[in-house]
Amino acid sequence: MNTIFHKIINKEIPSQIEYEDDNFIVIHDISPQAPIHLLIIPKIFIATINDISNNQLYIMSQMLKIVQILAVKLQVDQTGYRLIMNCNPDGGQTVYYIHMHFLAGKQLNSHFG
Ligand code: AMP
């Protein structure tokens, strides 16, 4: 399996990186749906939420820690933000490498699908 996010993590294609450490990369979505639209991507490859094994669930905690860091860094911790993870076709997943969308910078409407 080789997805566009593998290539981004390996720096084979360019992306606008907001944050990076040993375990995660955070990039700006190429098709932003809000003034701030980031993708939080673990460096360990997992295709979908369904594929996260019990001993990988810690990755979700790490992801939430990064959310908190980003929210403060981007000064949206008080104004607010939305987190989305899509799974499989009905969930709207298009890249089969788990990632969390971080949307902020305006009041998002409350519609779901
Ligand atoms: P999802 O639909 O949840 O799988 O989200 C995939 C997201 O990846 C979409 O919001 C795309 O706009 C975004 N995306 C696809 N290719 C790139 C890229 N090269 N750089 C940044 N974001 C991308």
PDB file of C-alpha atoms and ligand atoms in Angstrom:
ATOM      1  CA  MET A   1       0.000   0.000   0.000  1.00  0.00           C
ATOM      2  CA  ASN A   2       1.422   3.365  -0.985  1.00  0.00           C
ATOM      3  CA  THR A   3      -0.762   6.404  -0.563  1.00  0.00           C
ATOM      4  CA  ILE A   4      -0.266  10.105  -1.114  1.00  0.00           C
ATOM      5  CA  PHE A   5       0.371  10.465   2.632  1.00  0.00           C
ATOM      6  CA  HIS A   6       3.257   7.960   2.457  1.00  0.00           C
ATOM      7  CA  LYS A   7       4.805  10.213  -0.172  1.00  0.00           C
ATOM      8  CA  ILE A   8       4.187  13.323   1.948  1.00  0.00           C
ATOM      9  CA  ILE A   9       5.739  11.717   5.044  1.00  0.00           C
ATOM     10  CA  ASN A  10       8.738  10.576   2.987  1.00  0.00           C
ATOM     11  CA  LYS A  11       9.026  14.078   1.434  1.00  0.00           C
ATOM     12  CA  GLU A  12       8.661  12.601  -2.025  1.00  0.00           C
ATOM     13  CA  ILE A  13       6.026  15.225  -2.757  1.00  0.00           C
ATOM     14  CA  PRO A  14       5.808  18.683  -1.216  1.00  0.00           C
ATOM     15  CA  SER A  15       3.271  19.748   1.369  1.00  0.00           C
ATOM     16  CA  GLN A  16       2.756  22.684   3.671  1.00  0.00           C
ATOM     17  CA  ILE A  17       3.899  21.309   7.014  1.00  0.00           C
ATOM     18  CA  GLU A  18       2.458  22.918  10.142  1.00  0.00           C
ATOM     19  CA  TYR A  19       4.028  20.555  12.674  1.00  0.00           C
ATOM     20  CA  GLU A  20       6.232  17.486  12.649  1.00  0.00           C
ATOM     21  CA  ASP A  21       7.798  15.208  15.229  1.00  0.00           C
ATOM     22  CA  ASP A  22       9.044  11.617  15.294  1.00  0.00           C
ATOM     23  CA  ASN A  23       5.531  10.189  15.280  1.00  0.00           C
ATOM     24  CA  PHE A  24       3.316  12.632  13.372  1.00  0.00           C
ATOM     25  CA  ILE A  25       3.198  15.079  10.536  1.00  0.00           C
ATOM     26  CA  VAL A  26       0.575  17.816  10.339  1.00  0.00           C
ATOM     27  CA  ILE A  27      -0.029  19.383   6.940  1.00  0.00           C
ATOM     28  CA  HIS A  28      -2.417  21.894   5.448  1.00  0.00           C
ATOM     29  CA  ASP A  29      -5.178  20.252   3.426  1.00  0.00           C
ATOM     30  CA  ILE A  30      -4.767  20.925  -0.294  1.00  0.00           C
ATOM     31  CA  SER A  31      -8.498  21.646  -0.565  1.00  0.00           C
ATOM     32  CA  PRO A  32      -9.314  23.572   2.612  1.00  0.00           C
ATOM     33  CA  GLN A  33     -12.901  23.527   3.861  1.00  0.00           C
ATOM     34  CA  ALA A  34     -12.268  26.232   6.477  1.00  0.00           C
ATOM     35  CA  PRO A  35      -9.719  29.035   6.969  1.00  0.00           C
ATOM     36  CA  ILE A  36      -7.639  26.528   8.945  1.00  0.00           C
ATOM     37  CA  HIS A  37      -7.816  22.951   7.654  1.00  0.00           C
ATOM     38  CA  LEU A  38      -5.060  20.658   8.841  1.00  0.00           C
ATOM     39  CA  LEU A  39      -4.518  16.924   8.520  1.00  0.00           C
ATOM     40  CA  ILE A  40      -2.900  15.131  11.462  1.00  0.00           C
ATOM     41  CA  ILE A  41      -1.207  12.014  10.116  1.00  0.00           C
ATOM     42  CA  PRO A  42       0.625   9.387  12.195  1.00  0.00           C
ATOM     43  CA  LYS A  43       3.882   8.143  10.721  1.00  0.00           C
ATOM     44  CA  ILE A  44       2.875   4.551  11.480  1.00  0.00           C
ATOM     45  CA  PHE A  45       0.780   3.362   8.552  1.00  0.00           C
ATOM     46  CA  ILE A  46      -2.775   2.289   9.380  1.00  0.00           C
ATOM     47  CA  ALA A  47      -5.315   2.251   6.555  1.00  0.00           C
ATOM     48  CA  THR A  48      -8.581   2.934   8.395  1.00  0.00           C
ATOM     49  CA  ILE A  49      -9.934   3.387  11.907  1.00  0.00           C
ATOM     50  CA  ASN A  50     -11.040  -0.263  11.700  1.00  0.00           C
ATOM     51  CA  ASP A  51      -7.431  -1.341  11.392  1.00  0.00           C
ATOM     52  CA  ILE A  52      -6.139   0.284  14.583  1.00  0.00           C
ATOM     53  CA  SER A  53      -5.061  -2.652  16.744  1.00  0.00           C
ATOM     54  CA  ASN A  54      -5.469  -2.680  20.513  1.00  0.00           C
ATOM     55  CA  ASN A  55      -1.787  -1.962  21.014  1.00  0.00           C
ATOM     56  CA  GLN A  56      -1.988   0.994  18.618  1.00  0.00           C
ATOM     57  CA  LEU A  57      -4.834   2.786  20.385  1.00  0.00           C
ATOM     58  CA  TYR A  58      -2.287   4.990  22.158  1.00  0.00           C
ATOM     59  CA  ILE A  59      -1.869   6.740  18.789  1.00  0.00           C
ATOM     60  CA  MET A  60      -5.303   8.290  19.259  1.00  0.00           C
ATOM     61  CA  SER A  61      -4.215   9.777  22.588  1.00  0.00           C
ATOM     62  CA  GLN A  62      -1.072  11.141  20.977  1.00  0.00           C
ATOM     63  CA  MET A  63      -3.222  12.638  18.228  1.00  0.00           C
ATOM     64  CA  LEU A  64      -5.395  14.432  20.766  1.00  0.00           C
ATOM     65  CA  LYS A  65      -2.291  15.839  22.461  1.00  0.00           C
ATOM     66  CA  ILE A  66      -1.237  17.278  19.104  1.00  0.00           C
ATOM     67  CA  VAL A  67      -4.728  18.755  18.682  1.00  0.00           C
ATOM     68  CA  GLN A  68      -4.315  20.588  21.977  1.00  0.00           C
ATOM     69  CA  ILE A  69      -0.885  21.888  20.973  1.00  0.00           C
ATOM     70  CA  LEU A  70      -2.142  23.055  17.565  1.00  0.00           C
ATOM     71  CA  ALA A  71      -5.215  24.738  19.039  1.00  0.00           C
ATOM     72  CA  VAL A  72      -3.055  26.869  21.334  1.00  0.00           C
ATOM     73  CA  LYS A  73      -0.411  27.528  18.673  1.00  0.00           C
ATOM     74  CA  LEU A  74      -3.038  28.684  16.174  1.00  0.00           C
ATOM     75  CA  GLN A  75      -4.984  30.551  18.876  1.00  0.00           C
ATOM     76  CA  VAL A  76      -8.260  28.740  18.256  1.00  0.00           C
ATOM     77  CA  ASP A  77      -8.448  26.881  21.563  1.00  0.00           C
ATOM     78  CA  GLN A  78     -11.037  29.347  22.862  1.00  0.00           C
ATOM     79  CA  THR A  79     -12.861  30.175  19.607  1.00  0.00           C
ATOM     80  CA  GLY A  80     -13.121  26.493  18.759  1.00  0.00           C
ATOM     81  CA  TYR A  81     -12.434  23.880  16.152  1.00  0.00           C
ATOM     82  CA  ARG A  82     -13.821  20.669  14.692  1.00  0.00           C
ATOM     83  CA  LEU A  83     -12.169  17.259  14.442  1.00  0.00           C
ATOM     84  CA  ILE A  84     -13.216  14.744  11.806  1.00  0.00           C
ATOM     85  CA  MET A  85     -12.037  11.239  10.961  1.00  0.00           C
ATOM     86  CA  ASN A  86     -13.633   9.600   7.951  1.00  0.00           C
ATOM     87  CA  CYS A  87     -13.811   5.824   7.585  1.00  0.00           C
ATOM     88  CA  ASN A  88     -14.414   3.912   4.360  1.00  0.00           C
ATOM     89  CA  PRO A  89     -16.662   5.034   1.479  1.00  0.00           C
ATOM     90  CA  ASP A  90     -19.815   6.006   3.356  1.00  0.00           C
ATOM     91  CA  GLY A  91     -17.706   8.004   5.789  1.00  0.00           C
ATOM     92  CA  GLY A  92     -16.155   9.885   2.893  1.00  0.00           C
ATOM     93  CA  GLN A  93     -12.637   8.509   3.285  1.00  0.00           C
ATOM     94  CA  THR A  94     -10.627   9.129   0.134  1.00  0.00           C
ATOM     95  CA  VAL A  95      -7.076   8.545   1.368  1.00  0.00           C
ATOM     96  CA  TYR A  96      -6.630   5.124   2.956  1.00  0.00           C
ATOM     97  CA  TYR A  97      -4.116   6.184   5.565  1.00  0.00           C
ATOM     98  CA  ILE A  98      -5.660   7.283   8.853  1.00  0.00           C
ATOM     99  CA  HIS A  99      -5.718  10.986   9.500  1.00  0.00           C
ATOM    100  CA  MET A 100      -7.673  13.512  11.525  1.00  0.00           C
ATOM    101  CA  HIS A 101      -9.038  16.711  10.011  1.00  0.00           C
ATOM    102  CA  PHE A 102      -8.632  19.822  12.190  1.00  0.00           C
ATOM    103  CA  LEU A 103     -10.916  22.630  11.026  1.00  0.00           C
ATOM    104  CA  ALA A 104     -11.079  26.105  12.508  1.00  0.00           C
ATOM    105  CA  GLY A 105     -11.074  29.808  11.801  1.00  0.00           C
ATOM    106  CA  LYS A 106     -14.788  30.353  11.288  1.00  0.00           C
ATOM    107  CA  GLN A 107     -18.056  29.243  12.807  1.00  0.00           C
ATOM    108  CA  LEU A 108     -18.674  25.897  11.148  1.00  0.00           C
ATOM    109  CA  ASN A 109     -22.242  24.957  10.333  1.00  0.00           C
ATOM    110  CA  SER A 110     -23.844  22.054  12.117  1.00  0.00           C
ATOM    111  CA  HIS A 111     -24.749  19.972   9.097  1.00  0.00           C
ATOM    112  CA  PHE A 112     -23.552  16.408   8.886  1.00  0.00           C
ATOM    113  CA  GLY A 113     -23.619  14.791   5.478  1.00  0.00           C
TER     114      GLY A 113
HETATM  115  P1  AMP B   1     -10.456  11.987   3.585  1.00  0.00           P
HETATM  116  O1  AMP B   1     -11.536  12.318   2.592  1.00  0.00           O
HETATM  117  O2  AMP B   1     -10.924  12.025   4.996  1.00  0.00           O
HETATM  118  O3  AMP B   1      -9.742  10.712   3.226  1.00  0.00           O
HETATM  119  O4  AMP B   1      -9.439  13.180   3.499  1.00  0.00           O
HETATM  120  C1  AMP B   1      -8.380  13.226   2.598  1.00  0.00           C
HETATM  121  C2  AMP B   1      -7.961  14.665   2.513  1.00  0.00           C
HETATM  122  O5  AMP B   1      -6.668  14.720   1.946  1.00  0.00           O
HETATM  123  C3  AMP B   1      -8.869  15.540   1.645  1.00  0.00           C
HETATM  124  O6  AMP B   1      -9.430  16.571   2.433  1.00  0.00           O
HETATM  125  C4  AMP B   1      -7.934  16.055   0.564  1.00  0.00           C
HETATM  126  O7  AMP B   1      -8.210  17.383   0.204  1.00  0.00           O
HETATM  127  C5  AMP B   1      -6.576  15.915   1.221  1.00  0.00           C
HETATM  128  N1  AMP B   1      -5.446  15.774   0.322  1.00  0.00           N
HETATM  129  C6  AMP B   1      -5.347  14.945  -0.750  1.00  0.00           C
HETATM  130  N2  AMP B   1      -4.145  15.085  -1.340  1.00  0.00           N
HETATM  131  C7  AMP B   1      -3.470  16.014  -0.616  1.00  0.00           C
HETATM  132  C8  AMP B   1      -2.160  16.594  -0.714  1.00  0.00           C
HETATM  133  N3  AMP B   1      -1.308  16.248  -1.675  1.00  0.00           N
HETATM  134  N4  AMP B   1      -1.817  17.532   0.202  1.00  0.00           N
HETATM  135  C9  AMP B   1      -2.666  17.887   1.169  1.00  0.00           C
HETATM  136  N5  AMP B   1      -3.898  17.363   1.323  1.00  0.00           N
HETATM  137  C10 AMP B   1      -4.303  16.450   0.437  1.00  0.00           C
END
